[in-house]
Structures are given as C-alpha cells and as structure tokens.
Amino acid sequence: MNAVITVDPRDGTRRATDLTETGDVLLGEIVARASRAARWLTDVGRHGRAGVLEAIADSLESRRAHLVATAESETGLGRPRLDQELTRAALQFRMFADVVRDGGYVEAAIDHAADTPLGRGPDLRRMLVPLGPVAVFGASNFPFAFSVAGGDTASALAAGCPVVVKAHPSHPLTSHASWRAIESAVRDAGGPDGVVAIVYGEQAGRSLVRHPGIRAAALTGSIGAARALQAAIDERPDPIPLYAELSSVNPIVVLPAAAAERSDQIAEGLFASFTGSGGQLCTKPGLAFVPSDPAGDRLVSALRERVASSGGATLLNERIRDAFESGTAALARAGASVSARPRIDPGTGFTVAPALMEVALPRLTAEIADECFGPLIVVVRYREVTELGAALVTVPPSLTGSIHSGPGDDVAAVRGLVDVLAARCGRLVFDGYPTGVRVSWAQHHGGPWPSTNAVHTSVGATSIRRFLRPLAWQDAPDWILPEELRDDHTAIPRRVDGRLEPAVESPHR
Amino acid sequence: MNAVITVDPRDGTRRATDLTETGDVLLGEIVARASRAARWLTDVGRHGRAGVLEAIADSLESRRAHLVATAESETGLGRPRLDQELTRAALQFRMFADVVRDGGYVEAAIDHAADTPLGRGPDLRRMLVPLGPVAVFGASNFPFAFSVAGGDTASALAAGCPVVVKAHPSHPLTSHASWRAIESAVRDAGGPDGVVAIVYGEQAGRSLVRHPGIRAAALTGSIGAARALQAAIDERPDPIPLYAELSSVNPIVVLPAAAAERSDQIAEGLFASFTGSGGQLCTKPGLAFVPSDPAGDRLVSALRERVASSGGATLLNERIRDAFESGTAALARAGASVSARPRIDPGTGFTVAPALMEVALPRLTAEIADECFGPLIVVVRYREVTELGAALVTVPPSLTGSIHSGPGDDVAAVRGLVDVLAARCGRLVFDGYPTGVRVSWAQHHGGPWPSTNAVHTSVGATSIRRFLRPLAWQDAPDWILPEELRDDHTAIPRRVDGRLEPAVESPHR
C-alpha cells in the first residue's frame, strides 16, 4: 500500500502521511456501505437531511483553525482566503438545508385522473428522487469549497445521495480533516457508515467511477482529468453521468466609454481579479479587450504599474507551476509580448511572478486565447468596437463573459456583444469581474464546452438537479406515495393538474 | 444521390420515392439555416412560440386523412391506432404551447444584491435559454408521436431550438408529409426556412450529429443506434448531449391476491397490453410474474386462450420481423417454453404470430429477461412472494415497473417490491398496464440504463428541460435583461431571493 504524500508548495518539502492509497477491495467495501447508506438518507426525510447539512456546516466551522492551518500548509493559499473559503463551504451546506426544506427542488407534480382527447388518463404523480451514490472529484484550487466539503458533496447529500470523495492529491490532509468533520456530524446525527466516504489515489478514482454502485460523478478539474474519467466510465456496461467543470478563459470587454470614465478603477479591478488566489480560479479573467486609445493606454499603464510592483504568487503544486511557466513562454512564442512582470526569487517552493501580456487584436490567435491557469492576463488591444464580435468568437466558450461600458458607448453595440457572449458563456457580468462566485439560488456556474460538459450548474441551489432523476407513480395508493406527492401535503410548491401551487405555510412556522 | 425507398410491411412491396438521401453539402446548408432560424424563435417570444406550436397542431390535424393513409401504408399499424397517434401528436404540440405560456419551465430566479457572510453579493438573475439547433431521430414504431411530428420536435421548438429531423427509414413518406405540415404552419406564422428541417439517410444522420451547428440530439431507438450516434458525437471536439430512449422489458408483478381476485381481468389487460400495436411499444410488458397457484393457473390459462385464438400482427419492417422471430427462438433455446402461439400464414408481408411463453422463476436468466420487441410476453411462475425481489434484480432496468395486488396481499411485501422496482424503473404502475403513456405535466418516460441514458423524460411537459441550459446575468442593466427577469415582470412563476412567487394573473386573462 502506497503512502499518500503531502507537499508544502511554499518550500517544496514532501513528506509521507499516515494515509494510504485505497485498494480495490477496500474501495468495494466503501461503495457497498455507501449503497446501504442511501436508505438512511431517504428515511430521515427532507427535514432530517436539512438538519444533517446544518450539523456538517457547524462541524466544519468548529474545526476552522485546524482545517485552515492544514490547508495553508498544503496549498500555499493565504489564511484570509482560506478562512473565507471555509465560510463559503459552510454556507453551501446551510444553503442546501434551505433548498431541501423548501422542497421545490423535487419538482413535485400531480395530474389527477381525467378525461383526455385520448380517453381516460390515469392518476400520475412525479417527483425527483436521488440517483444513488455519487463519486466526487474535488479541485486543487479550492481545498474546501470545491473539494471534500464542497458544493458537489453538499448538493449530492442534499439530494439524498451518499458521497464517495476521491481526495485531491494536492491536499490529502485537508481532505482527510474535512472528511472527519463531515463524518463526525453525520455520526452524531445517527447516520450509518458510508454516508460520506473518502478514497485516495488515482487508481482508486478510476475504480470508483467504474464501480457498479456509483450512479453519478462530479469533477472540477482539467479537460485531461475529465477525459480520463470518461474513458473509465465508458468501460461500464451502464453509462453514468459525469458532470465536469473544466476550463475557462473568461473574456472581459472594456468598451471605450468605460475606459474613458474609469481607467484606473478598471485596472485595479482587473489586477485584483486576475492575481487573487494566485490567478488559480476557474473564473479568472484570462483575456481583457481594451481599446487602443489614450484611455485604453492609461488603463494598461495603470495595470502595468500594479503588476510590475506586485509580489510573487505561490502556486498550488509543481505541475501547476510548470504549466504556468511553460504556458507563459508559449504565449510569448505565439506573439503576445510581456508588458509587465516583476522579478521574483522563486525560492524552493512553487512561486512565480505574475504576468501582464499584450497583443494587438489582429494578432489574436487560438493559442493566445487558450487558458493559462495562474496569475496572468492577456490584454488584447482593439481599434474599433466593430472588431470585437469576430474576435470574441475565437475565444473558447467560458464560464463567464464580462462587459464594461460607459454612458457614451453605443447601446446597439453593447447589445450585439452581449448576444455574442451569451451564446458562449454561462454567466454575463456587467461592469464587474467574474471572480467571487456568489452562492445563491440564481447562480449559474457552468457554460458551453470546454468550460463544462453539462447543461447544469455546479454552484448554487439548482446544482442539486444533477443528482436526481424523475420517478412517476401511476394510480398509486396513497399509502405507497412519498409524502410530497399525497394530496393533502401542501408544505412544498407543486404543480397540480398543470397549475403551480405555492407552498402553504404552516401556522407554526 | 440515392433514392429513398419505402416498403409496405403488409405485403413487402418496395418502391423508390421522389426523396433522395441528403448529402453533406445540402446538410451543411440545412444546419446553417437552422442556426439562423434560432434568432426568430427567440424573437417571437414565448407567446409567439406558443402560437406556432398550436398552428402546427392544427396543420397536422387538417392533413389527418393523408397523414394516416400514408403512415398505414408504411407501418402496417391500423387506422384507429394511427388516428389516435396523430391526435396525440397534435396534443403534444398543444401541451407545449401551455408549457411555454406558463413560463415556469424557464426556472426564472432573481437574487437581488445583498450582504452575505462573504461580503456584498451582486445582483444575479438566472433563467434557462435554448441550447440551439437539435437533431431529432424518430422511432420506427410511432410514425407521428415519436417521429418528425413527435414530442422531441415539439419540446425542442417549445424551448426555442430549431430542429433538424433525420427521417426514419421505415416511414420516409410519412416523415416528409409530417414535415410539410409543420413547415407550412411555421411559414404561415412568418417563420424563416430552417425552423424545422428534415434529412434522409443513415450517413446524413451521422453527419448531422457531427456538425458543429447541432447542439443536442434526441433519439428514440435501439441501443445499437444510440452507440452509433454516440460514436459519431465522440468525434466532435465539443461533446453535445444525446438523449436516448432505448430498450425496456417493463416487468409486471401479479401478486397472489390480485390473481385470486381478478385473474380473467388481468389476463385480458395483459393480452391487450402486450399485443397492442403488434407489441411494438417501448412500454410493452415483456415479463409477467404470476403465482404458481390455482389462481395463477386460471390467469395463464385465460391468457393462453386469448393468444391461441388471436390473429397475426404485421410488424413495422423486415428487420423487426426477423429480430422477433430470432428472439422468440432464442427464448425457447434459453429455456422458456411456448405456452400458446397461433398458426398464422405470414403472406408476403412482415406478419408474425403472437407468442405466450412460460418459465419457472428458478429458471429465469438474463437471456430470458432480455427485451424481445413484438407481440410476445414471458410469464414467469413463482411459488413464493419472497422470491420476487431477487428475481426482479435480474430484469434489466426499465421505463416502467407494474404491480398488481389485492386486499389479501401483505402490505410490507408490496412496499418491498415497490422499492425494488422504484430503483430500477422510471414509472411505477399500480394495478394497471404500462402501455398508453399519458401526455401531461407529471408524466415521466425514462429510466435507468438501458431504458434511457439520461436523467430526463422524453414525454410530458418536463421533457423541454433537455433542450435548455442555464444562463445568469450579474448586475445587468434592466434594458439588457430578457423580460422574464425584469423586476416588474410577474406573469410567470419565479424564485425571488429564494422564495417562489407564483405568476400574478393579469386581469384580461
């Protein structure tokens, strides 16, 4: 059994942990326990699950100091950021408690028996039910909010699905400590083993998605990782959904009047957005379109000053550091020029210098428009707003597309560019920056390939839909129906005979 | 250019039609027109699209005589059945008009800017938007309701997606006539070319799903057809969703008290359900579990009499006829015995004799539990209700699972069997038969692999979700928002700051 290694990206030290890579026999037992645990998650009901989700949030927060310190030593992300991320992770569990109590997510519908143009129609009742055990593959860049204690785990549990997380090799101890926090809350709530489990090692990840007991998988990672998991899934006789959030360039368009009105403010915002967390966010803006005019010059000059005087960024691991350095070099070879980059002593860890690169719009190519994970932005200088539509089509579809405009910008042009971006992203940001993803009901974190492979979000209330499937009951006796589908249950919104009926609030609520 | 052939299954005559297989150049033009037509479907708005859907329903019904006669000559399905199917197809378009007017399907959500534990959260608004042009592959067995004028076309159009249908080779003239009916309604409504288009030939089908302009595909067909389409999709750089409804055995469990109470009635129901439409329905019950007791004997004996005195069934095409005959022979080799089968003169067409087969539960194998498309049912005789749970697990997951019980049956046993079926099907039918799928809001037509490959339905109001993706607007000015997401738009149900607000009915409605 191979010991799991942890690496401190701040100084590059590697050491063996007490954890070992999960072999196939143990993995089989873990999935079997997960399959059995599904019953408990259903039996406790929506309100019971909501309580468990809140207990998990409490448990995570009660271990904040240990979790944050562990994550800092494994990710190099600073304490303020990790502290905030843990708050976000707890918030996600609490939000899903609200979602589950609200009950609208089950999409309950009742069609009473009725005469139809095709004869007598039977009584039909439909709601969404859990898919079964879900495999979760967390991301390197969010050791809490997109990892063991992340949104995939929270939404799958909320749906009623047991979760088996494959720990990210970049933060095994954080993963283990997060799992312990979750597992202890589940146990205190009376839950059996297997409600949330954890496995270690790449081979275990592949075995996991091939296991017949696993009914869905969720990944936040690279296109390469998604292809490897999909290849493993394709070996199954029964395909299962893989929800993958992958790669995103997140173009930002600064229109001339915006640059004229607030060049310094936009430079400040762009700098914070592309360098925060070492630029290691899936929503990091990788391309900014800035006008080739005096206002645009001022904006780029202000950005240049900020970058030139910035410090180094410690990246998450050696692979990401190497990819960043080779990506930066590739951009230069492809014709983007380095506009600002401080000299940084990398030390023994995975520290790099942020980079501002520039290219004239006519020289924008697919290579330059490709994602480079880390603290780098390419500013694309354009002469005419009319050039932007075609240029945006060379940018790969992304999670987000942003547009900054001012009072003097042509409204029709703005509308046209928004249409182009809307066809190629999942979230349109106006006069703002794509980083800092609000966790809420109306959030959508997803987009056309290659940003994701799905028509569902991985952040926010509706991400629960990924782990549910519809089930219909035809002419069922009342006692066999789930309570959500009985005639007298009015505590959740339901569609009855085609008409949406909001929940009737109970008096003691 | 190869001429498209039509075959009359009643006498096996083949003749060339005026239609030709669609080459890649024409196909490229068709998809380009579809991509352009997406704009019109969005611009007419929800109410405009609802009107178009109703006009299509009217147009189909106004051509009823021609459509039904054409379909009869290509499918051998009788006029009463085809007449009813056309009514169903029209009903589907009308139901989606209601769905689109209701507007709940866009899942509109608004989170106003607010202070959160993570700082100031931006204004976020989310709704579902159309995916873009959809490729539809219809089924052989429903020349209207699951073909050119079927639910996939209706739900994709309702969503705002142009449709390119690949005509089924079993009914090209019906496909063409259906397309003409739809196309003329779209044109009368002022729609451009390309809102609904049709292509012919297997090669055109593969080219279609590989075309970059196609954003999703829907298939009702065989596992082999789904694998071929998925292989073509896998050649794309950007994967697209394939929603496939495939194969289903639809087990029916008759518990002892049900058999004792109503053996003749159940025999009558089973006979009608497995022989209707020549047994060529995806919801045909292929396996019935009947007790090995005197009541079960009466039931089987009544079923045997009905089958022995029944006439032949004309199957849809030569391939289906051959598969039925070889499937029946394979079942016999696998250990099921022929319990009743009339002698039928097949004539020159694709006519077969219905078959009732029997096997004792301990001899039920995966081979016997496999789907055999056509007028055949395998009765599985069981001694103890406690044997049924394990036996049902050998049956492939299905679209439906049915259970007949009587007042004397053990409630706990019923509940246990319903749990087993619920894990392995998409619709639970109580004291009824799975055929005759009601088109309504609460319907679910889907199930675990191999019955479908998706967590969505292909029949009923919610099937529209397959052709939509979420899009979010962050801090968008009012004038850029779709009307559904403006603060003052209260005509559709929306989730505002987490709370579901039903539509406010306008006074003139």
CSV table of C-alpha atoms in Angstrom, one decimal, chain A residues 149-376:
chain,number,residue,atom,x,y,z
A,149,ALA,CA,-16.5,19.7,1.9
A,150,GLY,CA,-17.5,21.4,-1.4
A,151,GLY,CA,-20.6,22.1,-3.3
A,152,ASP,CA,-20.7,18.8,-5.1
A,153,THR,CA,-20.8,16.9,-1.7
A,154,ALA,CA,-23.3,19.3,-0.3
A,155,SER,CA,-25.7,19.1,-3.2
A,156,ALA,CA,-25.4,15.4,-3.6
A,157,LEU,CA,-26.2,14.8,0.2
A,158,ALA,CA,-29.0,17.4,-0.1
A,159,ALA,CA,-30.4,15.3,-2.9
A,160,GLY,CA,-30.2,12.2,-0.7
A,161,CYS,CA,-27.2,10.6,-2.4
A,162,PRO,CA,-24.3,9.1,-0.4
A,163,VAL,CA,-20.9,10.6,-1.5
A,164,VAL,CA,-17.6,9.0,-2.0
A,165,VAL,CA,-14.9,11.6,-2.5
A,166,LYS,CA,-11.6,11.0,-4.2
A,167,ALA,CA,-9.2,13.2,-2.3
A,168,HIS,CA,-7.2,15.6,-4.4
A,169,PRO,CA,-3.5,14.7,-4.3
A,170,SER,CA,-2.7,18.4,-3.8
A,171,HIS,CA,-4.3,18.5,-0.3
A,172,PRO,CA,-4.7,15.0,1.2
A,173,LEU,CA,-4.5,16.1,4.8
A,174,THR,CA,-7.0,18.8,4.3
A,175,SER,CA,-9.3,16.3,2.6
A,176,HIS,CA,-8.9,13.9,5.4
A,177,ALA,CA,-9.6,16.5,8.1
A,178,SER,CA,-12.6,17.8,6.1
A,179,TRP,CA,-14.0,14.3,5.8
A,180,ARG,CA,-13.5,13.7,9.5
A,181,ALA,CA,-15.5,16.9,10.2
A,182,ILE,CA,-18.3,15.7,8.0
A,183,GLU,CA,-18.3,12.1,9.1
A,184,SER,CA,-18.5,13.1,12.8
A,185,ALA,CA,-21.5,15.3,12.1
A,186,VAL,CA,-23.2,12.5,10.3
A,187,ARG,CA,-22.4,10.1,13.1
A,188,ASP,CA,-23.7,12.4,15.7
A,189,ALA,CA,-27.0,12.7,13.7
A,190,GLY,CA,-27.3,8.9,13.9
A,191,GLY,CA,-26.1,8.2,10.4
A,192,PRO,CA,-24.5,4.9,9.4
A,193,ASP,CA,-21.0,4.5,7.9
A,194,GLY,CA,-20.9,5.3,4.3
A,195,VAL,CA,-23.0,8.4,4.1
A,196,VAL,CA,-19.8,10.2,3.1
A,197,ALA,CA,-16.6,8.3,2.5
A,198,ILE,CA,-13.2,9.2,1.1
A,199,VAL,CA,-10.6,7.3,-1.1
A,200,TYR,CA,-7.1,8.2,-2.0
A,201,GLY,CA,-5.0,7.6,-5.2
A,202,GLU,CA,-5.5,8.0,-8.9
A,203,GLN,CA,-6.2,4.3,-9.4
A,204,ALA,CA,-8.9,4.4,-6.7
A,205,GLY,CA,-10.5,7.3,-8.6
A,206,ARG,CA,-10.7,5.3,-11.8
A,207,SER,CA,-12.0,2.2,-9.9
A,208,LEU,CA,-14.6,4.4,-8.2
A,209,VAL,CA,-16.3,5.6,-11.4
A,210,ARG,CA,-16.2,2.0,-12.8
A,211,HIS,CA,-17.9,0.6,-9.8
A,212,PRO,CA,-21.5,-0.5,-10.5
A,213,GLY,CA,-22.7,1.0,-7.2
A,214,ILE,CA,-21.7,4.5,-8.2
A,215,ARG,CA,-24.5,6.3,-10.1
A,216,ALA,CA,-23.0,9.7,-11.0
A,217,ALA,CA,-19.7,11.5,-10.8
A,218,ALA,CA,-18.8,15.2,-10.4
A,219,LEU,CA,-15.5,16.7,-11.2
A,220,THR,CA,-13.9,20.1,-11.0
A,221,GLY,CA,-10.7,19.8,-12.8
A,222,SER,CA,-8.9,19.7,-16.2
A,223,ILE,CA,-10.1,18.5,-19.6
A,224,GLY,CA,-7.4,15.8,-19.3
A,225,ALA,CA,-8.8,14.6,-16.0
A,226,ALA,CA,-12.4,14.6,-17.4
A,227,ARG,CA,-11.3,12.6,-20.4
A,228,ALA,CA,-9.6,10.0,-18.2
A,229,LEU,CA,-12.7,9.7,-16.0
A,230,GLN,CA,-15.0,9.5,-19.1
A,231,ALA,CA,-12.8,6.7,-20.5
A,232,ALA,CA,-13.1,4.8,-17.3
A,233,ILE,CA,-16.9,5.4,-17.3
A,234,ASP,CA,-17.1,4.2,-20.9
A,235,GLU,CA,-15.8,0.8,-19.7
A,236,ARG,CA,-19.0,0.3,-17.7
A,237,PRO,CA,-21.9,-1.6,-19.3
A,238,ASP,CA,-24.2,1.2,-17.9
A,239,PRO,CA,-23.1,4.7,-18.6
A,240,ILE,CA,-23.4,7.2,-15.7
A,241,PRO,CA,-23.5,11.0,-15.9
A,242,LEU,CA,-20.2,12.8,-15.4
A,243,TYR,CA,-20.7,16.5,-14.5
A,244,ALA,CA,-17.4,18.2,-15.2
A,245,GLU,CA,-16.4,21.8,-14.7
A,246,LEU,CA,-13.2,22.2,-16.7
A,247,SER,CA,-11.5,25.2,-18.3
A,248,SER,CA,-12.4,28.8,-18.8
A,249,VAL,CA,-10.8,31.9,-20.2
A,250,ASN,CA,-13.4,34.4,-19.0
A,251,PRO,CA,-13.0,37.2,-21.5
A,252,ILE,CA,-13.6,40.8,-20.3
A,253,VAL,CA,-14.5,43.5,-22.8
A,254,VAL,CA,-13.8,47.1,-21.8
A,255,LEU,CA,-15.6,49.4,-24.1
A,256,PRO,CA,-14.2,52.9,-24.9
A,257,ALA,CA,-16.5,54.9,-22.8
A,258,ALA,CA,-15.9,52.6,-19.8
A,259,ALA,CA,-12.1,53.1,-20.3
A,260,ALA,CA,-12.5,56.8,-20.6
A,261,GLU,CA,-14.7,57.1,-17.5
A,262,ARG,CA,-12.8,54.8,-15.1
A,263,SER,CA,-9.5,53.5,-16.5
A,264,ASP,CA,-7.8,53.4,-13.1
A,265,GLN,CA,-10.7,51.7,-11.3
A,266,ILE,CA,-10.9,49.0,-14.0
A,267,ALA,CA,-7.1,48.5,-13.8
A,268,GLU,CA,-7.5,48.0,-10.1
A,269,GLY,CA,-10.4,45.6,-10.5
A,270,LEU,CA,-8.7,43.6,-13.3
A,271,PHE,CA,-5.5,43.3,-11.3
A,272,ALA,CA,-7.3,42.0,-8.2
A,273,SER,CA,-9.4,39.6,-10.3
A,274,PHE,CA,-6.5,38.0,-12.2
A,275,THR,CA,-4.0,37.8,-9.4
A,276,GLY,CA,-6.2,36.9,-6.5
A,277,SER,CA,-5.6,33.4,-5.2
A,278,GLY,CA,-2.5,33.3,-7.5
A,279,GLY,CA,-4.8,33.5,-10.5
A,280,GLN,CA,-5.8,30.0,-9.8
A,281,LEU,CA,-9.6,30.4,-10.1
A,282,CYS,CA,-11.7,28.9,-12.9
A,283,THR,CA,-13.3,32.3,-13.2
A,284,LYS,CA,-10.0,34.2,-13.5
A,285,PRO,CA,-10.2,36.7,-16.4
A,286,GLY,CA,-7.5,35.5,-18.9
A,287,LEU,CA,-8.2,37.9,-21.7
A,288,ALA,CA,-9.2,41.6,-21.5
A,289,PHE,CA,-10.1,43.6,-24.6
A,290,VAL,CA,-9.0,47.2,-24.1
A,291,PRO,CA,-9.3,50.0,-26.7
A,292,SER,CA,-6.2,51.3,-28.5
A,293,ASP,CA,-6.8,54.9,-27.5
A,294,PRO,CA,-5.5,57.2,-24.8
A,295,ALA,CA,-8.0,56.0,-22.2
A,296,GLY,CA,-7.0,52.4,-23.0
A,297,ASP,CA,-3.3,53.4,-22.7
A,298,ARG,CA,-4.0,54.8,-19.3
A,299,LEU,CA,-5.8,51.7,-18.2
A,300,VAL,CA,-3.0,49.4,-19.4
A,301,SER,CA,-0.3,51.7,-18.0
A,302,ALA,CA,-2.1,51.6,-14.6
A,303,LEU,CA,-2.3,47.8,-14.8
A,304,ARG,CA,1.3,47.6,-15.8
A,305,GLU,CA,2.4,49.5,-12.7
A,306,ARG,CA,0.4,47.3,-10.4
A,307,VAL,CA,1.8,44.1,-12.0
A,308,ALA,CA,5.4,45.4,-12.0
A,309,SER,CA,5.3,46.2,-8.3
A,310,SER,CA,3.5,43.0,-7.3
A,311,GLY,CA,5.0,40.2,-5.3
A,312,GLY,CA,5.2,36.5,-6.3
A,313,ALA,CA,2.4,34.1,-6.1
A,314,THR,CA,2.8,30.6,-4.6
A,315,LEU,CA,1.1,28.1,-6.9
A,316,LEU,CA,-0.7,25.0,-5.7
A,317,ASN,CA,1.7,22.4,-6.9
A,318,GLU,CA,4.7,21.7,-9.1
A,319,ARG,CA,2.6,20.7,-12.1
A,320,ILE,CA,0.6,23.9,-12.0
A,321,ARG,CA,3.8,25.9,-11.5
A,322,ASP,CA,5.4,24.2,-14.5
A,323,ALA,CA,2.3,24.6,-16.7
A,324,PHE,CA,2.2,28.2,-15.8
A,325,GLU,CA,5.8,28.9,-16.8
A,326,SER,CA,5.5,26.9,-20.0
A,327,GLY,CA,2.1,28.5,-20.8
A,328,THR,CA,3.6,31.9,-20.3
A,329,ALA,CA,6.5,31.0,-22.6
A,330,ALA,CA,4.1,29.6,-25.2
A,331,LEU,CA,2.1,32.8,-25.2
A,332,ALA,CA,5.3,34.8,-25.9
A,333,ARG,CA,6.2,32.4,-28.8
A,334,ALA,CA,2.6,32.8,-30.1
A,335,GLY,CA,3.1,36.6,-30.4
A,336,ALA,CA,1.9,38.1,-27.1
A,337,SER,CA,4.5,40.4,-25.6
A,338,VAL,CA,5.3,40.6,-21.9
A,339,SER,CA,4.1,44.0,-20.9
A,340,ALA,CA,4.9,43.7,-17.2
A,341,ARG,CA,6.4,41.0,-15.0
A,342,PRO,CA,8.3,41.6,-11.7
A,343,ARG,CA,11.5,39.8,-10.9
A,344,ILE,CA,10.8,37.3,-8.2
A,345,ASP,CA,13.0,34.9,-6.3
A,346,PRO,CA,11.1,31.6,-6.5
A,347,GLY,CA,12.9,30.1,-3.5
A,348,THR,CA,12.5,26.4,-3.1
A,349,GLY,CA,8.7,26.4,-3.4
A,350,PHE,CA,6.3,26.9,-6.3
A,351,THR,CA,6.4,30.6,-6.5
A,352,VAL,CA,6.0,32.5,-9.8
A,353,ALA,CA,5.9,36.1,-11.0
A,354,PRO,CA,2.5,37.4,-12.2
A,355,ALA,CA,2.5,38.4,-15.8
A,356,LEU,CA,0.7,41.0,-17.9
A,357,MET,CA,0.9,40.3,-21.6
A,358,GLU,CA,-0.3,42.3,-24.5
A,359,VAL,CA,-1.3,41.6,-28.1
A,360,ALA,CA,-2.9,43.6,-30.9
A,361,LEU,CA,-6.4,42.3,-31.8
A,362,PRO,CA,-5.4,41.3,-35.4
A,363,ARG,CA,-2.7,39.1,-33.9
A,364,LEU,CA,-5.1,37.3,-31.5
A,365,THR,CA,-4.9,33.5,-32.2
A,366,ALA,CA,-6.4,30.4,-30.7
A,367,GLU,CA,-3.1,29.7,-29.0
A,368,ILE,CA,-3.2,33.1,-27.3
A,369,ALA,CA,-6.8,32.8,-26.4
A,370,ASP,CA,-6.2,29.5,-24.6
A,371,GLU,CA,-6.5,29.2,-20.8
A,372,CYS,CA,-3.3,29.7,-18.8
A,373,PHE,CA,-4.0,28.8,-15.2
A,374,GLY,CA,-2.2,31.2,-12.8
A,375,PRO,CA,-1.6,34.9,-12.3
A,376,LEU,CA,-1.6,36.0,-16.0
